[in-house]
């Protein structure tokens, strides 16, 4: 395949669009040809097939069996139809996990990161470069630090005995992660993810025509009116895209496990943590796969909405 | 008019200060705890010492886990870059039937199938392949997970590379291989570097995949070792964990700064789980 004896295909003389027309600058000037091009794509597709597509399909299969991990002995699974799904319908802990995930997404992504990110983008827009750079660097650092580091940084921050939060608030002896685990998770995830929303909204705000902002100011519109009637219509697409993306990431985030392991007594057990606990603590691979598949379906739904929006904009 | 202006200014600075504090205060932990002789975690001027660094370096697994992280993440980054480069070049330059559907599918896949949604089948599959406790297995799973987004990002990059260079090379009689090696590769280097750093940073921070697949402590990467450090005897190892967090963050921050200064960083919505 790597032999240098490529057939001498003449260079495409026509500039601009490649053969076949359509979108995208496809013009095979290197003379790959479809056959060799497929060879170029094959290794990537093989890996994606083995480690993404196949596991996704296998989730469906394991989800309709009673596959269990029982110590050393491997019990051969048998089909149980949809009973894992009917079990999920009546599983109070699963309902609890769904509710907590919703709370986590709503609190930290849809409200927290969105509002804080937009506020920062809005007020930093005309701030002095030094102020702007400092705040941006801080939020970005929170975003790029490895998630395990950020998780333990917050565990230390929330710590009961001498954690920074207790010293600051003058509430010695409060075990934040035990008394208010969901609040802790929401604040942690807001802190960690705000940079993404901020960057996205910063670039979106640059697309708002300054003349419209100027005329809003001239007619004496309040800040809120300006935001609602001038700014928001321009960035509606960005708001939707951002909200969908960060919701998807938050709903699938495993880092609640690092802070609380889902405890105490399931009080912070979001769906990903519940899947882990059911599968590897409880050994019930079949049941947890059924829940995984429900999570996949939810992801698919959100992603399809996202792609639909993306296509409409381009 | 002027009073409202002054009030607004004050409000602005109060807000800025509040938000800055919100982001800065937790960060103080990572800046001070590693150097504190008695890291009681509170707000206090640290009792400066480098003893914690000595302990961390002497820890039987701390530095070893960094090597494991490096092995796993370099393998992942190189594999992702190589395979994504090949695929995105072919997808950009050759009109393969069903190409748009393929790209659309890749984009969908990269957001739908996440580590948390597929953890059971990945665990079972690696178990049956005998790849539990294998660092290579971890790198394989991460590569598969990062490839769709990488191809998508890189294709954008390759689309932007002017085709006139390739055309002139062909006019002068260069072979396909020569064109790829001497024309396309050098021009696409910024894109490739960005993708490599992106893949490295993403796999460096990944906790779930190695947590699921690695059993023995001497093969754990740093992300999982941190979990182990908090479990030892039921309490947090406060001598080692802060120093380790700091050291573990350095490569990511340095790489980010490097990419940012050389090519300008863009957000590409990575897989963060």
Coordinates of C-alpha atoms in Angstrom, one line a residue:
Chain A
X1 CA 0.0 0.0 0.0
X2 CA 2.9 2.3 0.6
X3 CA 4.7 1.5 -2.6
X4 CA 5.7 4.6 -4.5
X5 CA 4.3 3.3 -7.8
X6 CA 1.2 5.4 -7.8
X7 CA -0.6 5.6 -11.1
X8 CA 0.1 8.9 -12.7
X9 CA -3.3 10.6 -12.4
X10 CA -3.2 14.0 -14.0
X11 CA -3.8 16.9 -11.7
X12 CA -7.3 18.2 -11.6
X13 CA -7.2 21.3 -13.8
X14 CA -10.5 22.8 -12.6
X15 CA -10.0 25.1 -9.6
X16 CA -12.6 25.3 -6.9
X17 CA -15.1 22.5 -6.3
X18 CA -13.9 18.9 -6.7
X19 CA -15.5 16.3 -8.9
X20 CA -18.9 15.3 -7.7
X21 CA -19.7 18.8 -6.5
X22 CA -21.6 19.0 -3.2
X23 CA -20.3 20.3 0.1
X24 CA -16.7 20.2 1.2
X25 CA -13.5 20.6 -0.7
X26 CA -13.0 17.1 -1.9
X27 CA -10.3 17.1 -4.6
X28 CA -8.1 14.1 -4.8
X29 CA -4.9 15.8 -5.9
X30 CA -2.7 13.3 -4.1
X31 CA -4.2 10.6 -6.3
X32 CA -5.4 8.3 -3.5
X33 CA -8.4 6.9 -5.2
X34 CA -11.4 5.5 -3.4
X35 CA -9.8 2.1 -2.7
X36 CA -6.7 3.5 -1.0
X37 CA -8.8 6.1 0.8
X38 CA -10.8 3.4 2.4
X39 CA -7.5 1.8 3.4
X40 CA -6.6 5.1 5.1
X41 CA -9.9 5.1 7.0
X42 CA -10.0 1.4 7.9
X43 CA -7.7 1.4 11.0
X44 CA -9.7 4.2 12.6
X45 CA -13.0 2.6 11.8
X46 CA -11.7 -0.7 13.2
X47 CA -10.9 0.8 16.5
X48 CA -14.1 2.8 16.7
X49 CA -16.0 -0.3 15.8
X50 CA -14.3 -2.4 18.5
X51 CA -14.4 0.1 21.3
X52 CA -17.5 2.2 20.7
X53 CA -19.9 0.6 18.3
X54 CA -19.6 -2.9 19.5
X55 CA -19.8 -2.0 23.2
X56 CA -22.9 0.1 22.5
X57 CA -24.6 -2.8 20.7
X58 CA -23.5 -5.3 23.4
X59 CA -25.1 -3.1 26.1
X60 CA -28.4 -3.9 24.4
X61 CA -27.7 -7.6 24.5
X62 CA -26.4 -7.8 28.1
X63 CA -29.4 -5.7 29.1
X64 CA -31.8 -8.4 28.3
X65 CA -29.9 -11.1 30.1
X66 CA -29.4 -11.9 33.8
X67 CA -25.6 -11.7 33.4
X68 CA -24.0 -11.5 36.9
X69 CA -20.5 -11.2 38.3
X70 CA -20.4 -13.7 41.1
X71 CA -16.9 -14.0 42.5
X72 CA -14.6 -16.3 40.4
X73 CA -17.3 -18.4 38.9
X74 CA -18.8 -17.1 35.7
X75 CA -22.5 -17.9 35.5
X76 CA -23.6 -18.3 31.9
X77 CA -26.3 -15.7 31.3
X78 CA -29.7 -16.5 30.1
X79 CA -32.2 -14.3 28.4
X80 CA -34.7 -12.6 30.6
X81 CA -36.4 -10.4 28.0
X82 CA -37.4 -7.0 29.2
X83 CA -37.6 -7.9 32.9
X84 CA -34.5 -5.6 33.6
X85 CA -36.5 -2.7 32.2
X86 CA -39.6 -3.5 34.2
X87 CA -37.4 -3.7 37.2
X88 CA -36.0 -0.3 36.5
X89 CA -39.5 1.1 36.3
X90 CA -40.1 0.0 39.9
X91 CA -36.6 0.5 41.3
X92 CA -36.8 3.3 43.9
X93 CA -33.0 3.7 43.8
X94 CA -33.0 4.1 40.0
X95 CA -35.7 6.8 40.3
X96 CA -33.6 8.4 43.0
X97 CA -30.6 8.4 40.6
X98 CA -32.7 9.9 37.8
X99 CA -33.9 12.6 40.0
X100 CA -30.4 13.4 41.3
X101 CA -29.0 13.5 37.8
X102 CA -31.7 15.9 36.8
X103 CA -30.9 18.0 39.8
X104 CA -27.2 17.9 39.0
X105 CA -27.8 18.9 35.3
X106 CA -30.3 21.5 36.1
X107 CA -28.3 23.1 38.9
X108 CA -24.8 23.0 37.6
X109 CA -25.1 23.0 33.8
X110 CA -28.4 24.6 32.8
X111 CA -28.3 27.2 35.5
X112 CA -24.8 27.3 37.1
X113 CA -22.4 27.1 34.2
X114 CA -24.8 28.9 31.8
X115 CA -25.6 31.8 34.0
X116 CA -22.1 32.3 35.4
X117 CA -20.5 31.8 32.0
X118 CA -22.7 34.3 30.4
X119 CA -22.4 36.8 33.2
X120 CA -18.6 36.6 32.9
X121 CA -18.6 36.9 29.2
X122 CA -20.9 39.9 29.4
X123 CA -19.1 41.8 32.1
X124 CA -15.6 41.0 31.0
X125 CA -16.4 42.2 27.5
X126 CA -15.5 45.8 28.3
X127 CA -13.3 45.2 31.4
X128 CA -9.7 46.2 31.5
X129 CA -7.4 43.7 29.7
X130 CA -5.6 42.9 33.0
X131 CA -8.9 42.2 34.8
X132 CA -10.2 40.2 31.9
X133 CA -7.0 38.1 31.6
X134 CA -6.9 37.3 35.3
X135 CA -10.4 36.1 35.5
X136 CA -10.2 34.2 32.3
X137 CA -6.9 32.5 33.3
X138 CA -8.5 31.4 36.6
X139 CA -11.6 29.9 35.1
X140 CA -9.6 28.3 32.3
X141 CA -7.3 26.7 34.9
X142 CA -10.3 25.2 36.6
X143 CA -11.3 23.8 33.2
X144 CA -8.0 22.3 32.1
X145 CA -6.8 20.8 35.4
X146 CA -7.3 17.0 35.4
X147 CA -10.8 16.2 36.7
X148 CA -9.4 13.9 39.5
X149 CA -7.3 16.8 40.8
X150 CA -10.2 19.2 40.8
X151 CA -12.4 16.6 42.6
X152 CA -9.9 16.2 45.4
X153 CA -9.3 19.9 45.6
X154 CA -13.0 20.2 46.4
X155 CA -13.0 17.3 48.7
X156 CA -10.3 19.2 50.7
X157 CA -12.2 22.4 50.4
X158 CA -15.4 20.9 51.8
X159 CA -13.6 18.9 54.5
X160 CA -15.2 18.9 57.9
X161 CA -12.0 19.3 60.0
X162 CA -10.4 22.5 59.0
X163 CA -11.6 22.5 55.4
X164 CA -11.2 26.0 53.8
X165 CA -14.9 26.4 53.4
X166 CA -15.6 26.0 57.1
X167 CA -12.8 28.4 58.0
X168 CA -14.2 31.0 55.5
X169 CA -17.8 30.7 56.5
X170 CA -17.1 30.3 60.2
X171 CA -19.0 27.0 60.3
X172 CA -16.5 24.6 62.0
X173 CA -17.5 21.0 62.1
X174 CA -19.9 21.1 59.1
X175 CA -19.5 18.0 57.0
X176 CA -20.6 19.5 53.7
X177 CA -20.2 16.4 51.7
X178 CA -22.3 14.4 54.1
X179 CA -24.9 17.0 55.0
X180 CA -25.4 18.6 51.6
X181 CA -23.9 16.3 49.0
X182 CA -25.9 17.5 46.0
X183 CA -25.2 21.1 46.7
X184 CA -21.5 20.3 46.9
X185 CA -21.6 18.5 43.6
X186 CA -23.5 21.4 41.9
X187 CA -21.0 24.0 43.1
X188 CA -18.1 21.8 42.2
X189 CA -19.3 21.2 38.6
X190 CA -20.2 24.8 38.1
X191 CA -16.8 25.9 39.2
X192 CA -15.1 23.3 37.0
X193 CA -17.1 23.8 33.8
X194 CA -17.9 27.5 33.6
X195 CA -14.9 28.3 31.4
X196 CA -16.4 26.5 28.4
X197 CA -19.7 28.5 28.6
X198 CA -17.7 31.7 29.1
X199 CA -15.6 31.2 26.0
X200 CA -18.5 30.2 23.9
X201 CA -20.6 33.2 25.0
X202 CA -17.6 35.5 24.6
X203 CA -17.3 34.7 20.9
X204 CA -21.0 34.7 20.5
X205 CA -21.2 38.2 21.9
X206 CA -18.8 39.5 19.4
X207 CA -21.3 38.7 16.7
X208 CA -23.9 41.2 18.2
X209 CA -23.7 44.3 16.1
X210 CA -22.4 47.2 18.3
X211 CA -24.7 49.6 16.5
X212 CA -27.7 47.8 17.9
X213 CA -26.3 47.9 21.4
X214 CA -25.6 51.6 20.9
X215 CA -29.1 52.4 19.8
X216 CA -30.6 50.4 22.7
X217 CA -28.5 52.7 24.9
X218 CA -29.7 55.8 23.1
X219 CA -33.4 55.0 23.6
X220 CA -32.6 54.4 27.3
X221 CA -33.2 50.7 27.5
X222 CA -32.3 49.1 30.8
X223 CA -29.6 46.5 30.9
X224 CA -32.1 43.7 31.2
X225 CA -34.2 45.0 28.3
X226 CA -31.0 45.3 26.2
X227 CA -30.1 41.7 27.0
X228 CA -33.6 40.4 26.4
X229 CA -34.5 42.3 23.2
X230 CA -31.1 42.9 21.5
X231 CA -28.5 40.4 22.7
X232 CA -30.5 37.3 23.3
X233 CA -32.1 37.0 19.8
X234 CA -28.6 37.1 18.4
X235 CA -27.1 34.4 20.6
X236 CA -30.1 32.1 20.9
X237 CA -28.4 29.4 18.8
X238 CA -25.3 29.5 21.0
X239 CA -27.4 29.3 24.2
X240 CA -29.1 26.2 22.9
X241 CA -25.9 24.5 21.7
X242 CA -24.1 25.3 24.9
X243 CA -27.0 24.1 27.1
X244 CA -27.4 20.9 25.2
X245 CA -23.6 20.1 25.2
X246 CA -22.9 20.9 28.9
X247 CA -26.1 19.0 29.9
X248 CA -24.9 16.0 28.0
X249 CA -21.5 16.1 29.6
X250 CA -22.9 16.7 33.1
X251 CA -25.4 13.9 32.9
X252 CA -22.6 11.4 31.9
X253 CA -20.1 12.7 34.3
X254 CA -18.5 10.2 36.6
X255 CA -16.8 12.6 39.0
X256 CA -19.6 12.6 41.6
X257 CA -18.1 9.2 42.4
X258 CA -14.7 10.9 43.3
X259 CA -16.4 13.3 45.7
X260 CA -19.0 11.2 47.5
X261 CA -19.1 7.7 45.9
X262 CA -22.8 8.3 45.6
X263 CA -23.3 8.5 49.4
X264 CA -24.2 9.0 52.1
X265 CA -27.0 6.5 51.7
X266 CA -27.5 7.1 48.0
X267 CA -28.0 10.8 48.5
X268 CA -25.7 11.8 45.7
X269 CA -25.9 8.7 43.5
X270 CA -26.4 10.0 39.9
X271 CA -27.1 7.6 37.1
X272 CA -23.5 7.0 36.1
X273 CA -22.5 6.3 39.7
X274 CA -25.6 4.1 40.1
X275 CA -24.6 2.1 37.0
X276 CA -21.1 1.6 38.4
X277 CA -22.4 0.6 41.8
X278 CA -25.0 -1.9 40.4
X279 CA -22.5 -3.4 38.0
X280 CA -19.2 -3.6 39.9
X281 CA -20.3 -3.5 43.5
X282 CA -23.5 -5.5 43.2
X283 CA -22.3 -7.6 40.3
X284 CA -25.5 -7.3 38.3
X285 CA -24.2 -6.7 34.8
X286 CA -27.5 -7.4 33.1
X287 CA -29.5 -4.9 35.1
X288 CA -26.9 -2.2 34.9
X289 CA -26.6 -2.6 31.2
X290 CA -30.3 -2.0 30.9
X291 CA -29.9 1.3 32.7
X292 CA -26.8 2.1 30.6
X293 CA -28.9 1.6 27.5
X294 CA -31.5 4.0 28.9
X295 CA -28.7 6.5 29.4
X296 CA -27.5 5.9 25.8
X297 CA -31.0 6.5 24.5
X298 CA -31.2 9.8 26.5
X299 CA -27.8 10.8 25.1
X300 CA -29.0 10.0 21.6
X301 CA -32.1 12.1 22.0
X302 CA -30.1 15.1 23.2
X303 CA -27.5 14.7 20.5
X304 CA -30.1 14.5 17.7
X305 CA -31.6 17.7 18.9
X306 CA -28.1 19.2 19.0
X307 CA -27.3 18.1 15.5
X308 CA -30.6 19.3 14.1
X309 CA -29.8 22.7 15.6
X310 CA -26.3 22.6 14.2
X311 CA -27.5 21.8 10.7
X312 CA -30.1 24.6 10.8
X313 CA -27.5 27.1 11.7
X314 CA -25.0 26.2 9.0
Chain B
X1 CA -26.7 60.0 35.9
X2 CA -23.3 60.2 37.6
X3 CA -24.5 58.5 40.9
X4 CA -26.0 55.7 39.0
X5 CA -22.8 55.4 37.0
X6 CA -20.8 55.2 40.2
X7 CA -23.1 52.7 41.7
X8 CA -22.9 50.6 38.6
X9 CA -19.1 50.7 38.7
X10 CA -19.1 49.6 42.3
X11 CA -21.6 46.8 41.5
X12 CA -19.4 45.7 38.7
X13 CA -16.3 45.5 40.9
X14 CA -18.1 43.7 43.7
X15 CA -19.4 41.1 41.2
X16 CA -16.0 40.7 39.6
X17 CA -14.4 40.3 43.0
X18 CA -17.0 37.8 44.2
X19 CA -16.6 35.7 41.1
X20 CA -12.8 35.9 41.2
X21 CA -12.8 34.8 44.8
X22 CA -15.1 31.9 44.0
X23 CA -12.6 30.7 41.4
X24 CA -9.4 31.6 43.3
X25 CA -10.0 30.3 46.8
X26 CA -10.3 26.6 46.0
X27 CA -7.2 27.0 43.9
X28 CA -5.3 28.2 46.9
X29 CA -5.3 24.6 48.2
X30 CA -3.3 23.3 45.2
X31 CA -0.9 26.2 45.6
X32 CA -0.3 26.0 49.3
X33 CA -1.1 22.5 50.7
X34 CA 1.9 20.9 49.0
X35 CA 4.2 23.2 50.9
X36 CA 2.5 23.0 54.3
X37 CA 4.1 21.0 57.0
X38 CA 0.7 20.4 58.7
X39 CA -1.9 20.5 55.9
X40 CA -4.9 20.8 58.0
X41 CA -6.7 22.1 54.9
X42 CA -7.9 25.3 56.6
X43 CA -7.2 28.9 55.7
X44 CA -3.9 29.5 57.4
X45 CA -0.5 30.7 56.4
X46 CA 1.4 27.5 55.6
X47 CA 4.3 26.3 57.7
X48 CA 6.6 26.2 54.7
X49 CA 8.4 23.0 54.1
X50 CA 9.5 20.7 51.2
X51 CA 9.1 17.6 53.4
X52 CA 5.9 16.6 51.5
X53 CA 7.8 16.5 48.3
X54 CA 10.4 14.2 49.8
X55 CA 7.7 11.9 51.0
X56 CA 5.9 11.9 47.7
X57 CA 9.1 11.1 45.8
X58 CA 9.8 8.3 48.3
X59 CA 6.2 6.9 48.0
X60 CA 6.4 3.5 46.5
X61 CA 3.8 4.1 43.8
X62 CA 3.5 7.9 43.3
X63 CA 6.2 8.4 40.7
X64 CA 5.6 5.0 39.2
X65 CA 2.0 5.9 38.5
X66 CA 3.2 9.0 36.6
X67 CA 5.2 6.7 34.4
X68 CA 2.1 4.6 33.9
X69 CA 0.1 7.7 33.0
X70 CA 2.8 8.7 30.5
X71 CA 2.9 5.3 28.9
X72 CA -0.9 5.1 28.5
X73 CA -1.3 8.7 27.4
X74 CA 1.6 8.9 24.9
X75 CA 0.4 5.7 23.3
X76 CA -3.2 7.0 23.1
X77 CA -2.1 10.4 21.8
X78 CA 0.1 9.0 19.1
X79 CA -2.4 6.4 18.0
X80 CA -5.3 8.9 17.9
X81 CA -3.2 11.4 15.9
X82 CA -1.9 8.8 13.4
X83 CA -5.2 7.1 12.7
X84 CA -7.2 10.3 12.7
X85 CA -4.7 12.0 10.4
X86 CA -5.0 9.1 7.8
X87 CA -8.8 9.0 8.1
X88 CA -9.4 12.7 8.0
X89 CA -7.1 13.2 5.0
X90 CA -8.9 10.5 3.0
X91 CA -12.3 11.9 4.1
X92 CA -11.2 15.4 3.1
X93 CA -9.7 14.7 -0.3
X94 CA -11.5 11.7 -1.7
X95 CA -15.2 11.6 -2.4
X96 CA -16.1 8.3 -0.8
X97 CA -19.7 7.3 -1.2
X98 CA -21.6 7.9 2.0
X99 CA -18.9 10.2 3.4
X100 CA -21.3 12.8 4.8
X101 CA -23.3 10.1 6.5
X102 CA -20.1 8.7 8.0
X103 CA -19.0 12.0 9.4
X104 CA -22.5 12.7 10.7
X105 CA -22.5 9.2 12.4
X106 CA -19.0 9.9 13.9
X107 CA -20.1 13.1 15.4
X108 CA -23.2 11.4 16.8
X109 CA -21.2 8.5 18.1
X110 CA -18.6 10.6 19.9
X111 CA -21.3 12.3 22.0
X112 CA -23.7 9.3 22.5
X113 CA -21.4 6.5 23.5
X114 CA -19.6 7.8 26.6
X115 CA -17.5 5.9 29.0
X116 CA -20.2 5.8 31.6
X117 CA -22.9 4.5 29.3
X118 CA -20.6 1.7 27.9
X119 CA -18.7 0.7 31.0
X120 CA -20.2 -2.7 31.5
X121 CA -19.7 -4.0 27.9
X122 CA -16.2 -2.6 27.8
X123 CA -15.4 -4.2 31.1
X124 CA -16.8 -7.6 30.0
X125 CA -15.1 -7.4 26.6
X126 CA -11.7 -6.6 28.0
X127 CA -12.2 -9.3 30.6
X128 CA -12.9 -11.9 27.9
X129 CA -10.0 -10.6 25.8
X130 CA -7.7 -11.0 28.8
X131 CA -6.9 -7.3 28.7
X132 CA -7.9 -6.6 32.3
X133 CA -4.9 -5.1 34.1
X134 CA -3.2 -4.1 30.8
X135 CA -2.1 -0.6 30.3
X136 CA -2.1 -1.3 26.5
X137 CA -5.8 -2.2 26.8
X138 CA -6.6 1.1 28.6
X139 CA -4.8 2.9 25.8
X140 CA -6.8 1.0 23.2
X141 CA -10.2 1.8 24.8
X142 CA -9.2 5.5 25.1
X143 CA -8.1 5.6 21.5
X144 CA -11.4 4.2 20.3
X145 CA -13.3 6.8 22.4
X146 CA -11.3 9.8 21.2
X147 CA -11.0 8.9 17.5
X148 CA -14.5 10.1 16.3
X149 CA -14.1 13.6 17.7
X150 CA -10.4 13.7 16.6
X151 CA -11.3 12.8 13.0
X152 CA -14.1 15.4 13.0
X153 CA -11.8 18.2 14.3
X154 CA -8.9 17.2 12.0
X155 CA -11.0 17.0 8.9
X156 CA -11.8 20.7 9.4
X157 CA -8.1 21.4 9.6
X158 CA -7.2 19.4 6.5
X159 CA -10.1 21.0 4.6
X160 CA -8.4 24.4 5.2
X161 CA -5.0 23.3 3.9
X162 CA -4.7 24.7 0.4
X163 CA -4.8 22.1 -2.3
X164 CA -2.6 24.2 -4.7
X165 CA 0.5 22.9 -2.9
X166 CA -0.4 19.3 -3.6
X167 CA -1.3 20.2 -7.2
X168 CA 2.1 21.8 -7.8
X169 CA 3.8 18.8 -6.2
X170 CA 1.9 16.5 -8.6
X171 CA 2.8 18.7 -11.6
X172 CA 6.4 18.2 -10.7
X173 CA 5.8 14.5 -10.6
X174 CA 5.7 13.7 -7.0
X175 CA 4.2 10.3 -6.0
X176 CA 1.3 10.0 -3.6
X177 CA 3.6 9.1 -0.7
X178 CA 5.9 12.0 -1.4
X179 CA 3.0 14.4 -1.5
X180 CA 1.8 13.1 1.8
X181 CA 5.2 13.1 3.4
X182 CA 6.7 16.3 2.1
X183 CA 3.7 18.5 1.4
X184 CA 0.6 17.6 3.4
X185 CA 2.3 16.5 6.6
X186 CA 4.4 19.7 7.1
X187 CA 1.4 22.0 6.3
X188 CA -1.0 20.1 8.6
X189 CA 1.5 20.0 11.5
X190 CA -0.3 22.6 13.7
X191 CA -3.5 20.6 13.4
X192 CA -1.8 17.4 14.2
X193 CA 0.0 18.9 17.2
X194 CA -3.3 20.3 18.5
X195 CA -5.0 16.9 18.2
X196 CA -2.1 15.2 19.8
X197 CA -2.1 17.5 22.8
X198 CA -5.9 17.3 23.0
X199 CA -5.8 13.5 23.0
X200 CA -3.0 13.5 25.6
X201 CA -4.8 15.9 28.0
X202 CA -8.1 14.0 27.6
X203 CA -6.6 10.7 28.4
X204 CA -4.4 12.1 31.2
X205 CA -7.6 13.3 33.0
X206 CA -9.5 10.1 32.3
X207 CA -10.4 8.3 35.5
X208 CA -13.1 5.8 34.6
X209 CA -11.4 3.7 32.0
X210 CA -8.3 2.8 34.0
X211 CA -10.4 2.6 37.2
X212 CA -12.5 -0.1 35.5
X213 CA -9.7 -2.0 33.8
X214 CA -6.6 -1.8 36.0
X215 CA -6.5 -4.0 39.1
X216 CA -3.0 -4.0 40.5
X217 CA -1.6 -0.9 42.1
X218 CA 1.8 -0.9 40.3
X219 CA 0.0 -0.5 36.9
X220 CA -2.3 2.3 38.0
X221 CA -2.0 5.6 36.2
X222 CA -2.0 8.8 38.3
X223 CA -5.7 9.5 38.1
X224 CA -6.5 6.2 39.7
X225 CA -3.6 6.4 42.2
X226 CA -5.2 9.6 43.6
X227 CA -8.2 7.5 44.5
X228 CA -6.0 5.0 46.2
X229 CA -4.2 7.7 48.1
X230 CA -7.5 8.8 49.6
X231 CA -8.5 5.2 50.6
X232 CA -5.4 4.1 52.4
X233 CA -6.6 3.2 55.9
X234 CA -9.8 5.1 55.3
X235 CA -8.3 8.6 55.4
X236 CA -6.7 11.0 53.0
X237 CA -2.9 10.9 52.7
X238 CA -2.4 14.6 53.2
X239 CA 1.4 14.4 52.9
X240 CA 1.3 12.9 49.5
X241 CA -2.0 13.8 47.8
X242 CA -1.5 17.6 47.5
X243 CA 2.0 17.3 46.1
X244 CA 0.9 14.6 43.8
X245 CA -2.1 16.8 42.6
X246 CA 0.3 19.6 41.8
X247 CA 2.8 17.4 39.9
X248 CA 0.0 15.6 38.1
X249 CA -1.4 18.9 36.9
X250 CA 1.9 20.2 35.5
X251 CA 2.0 18.4 32.2
X252 CA -1.5 19.4 31.3
X253 CA -1.0 23.0 32.1
X254 CA 2.3 23.2 30.3
X255 CA 0.9 21.5 27.2
X256 CA -2.1 23.9 27.2
X257 CA 0.2 26.9 27.5
X258 CA 2.4 25.5 24.7
X259 CA -0.5 25.0 22.3
X260 CA -2.1 28.3 23.3
X261 CA 1.1 30.3 22.6
X262 CA 2.0 28.5 19.4
X263 CA -1.3 27.9 17.6
X264 CA -4.0 29.7 19.7
X265 CA -6.3 27.3 21.5
X266 CA -9.8 26.6 20.4
X267 CA -12.4 24.7 22.3
X268 CA -13.4 21.6 20.6
X269 CA -15.9 20.1 23.0
X270 CA -13.8 17.2 24.3
X271 CA -15.0 14.0 25.9
X272 CA -14.7 14.7 29.5
X273 CA -15.4 11.5 31.4

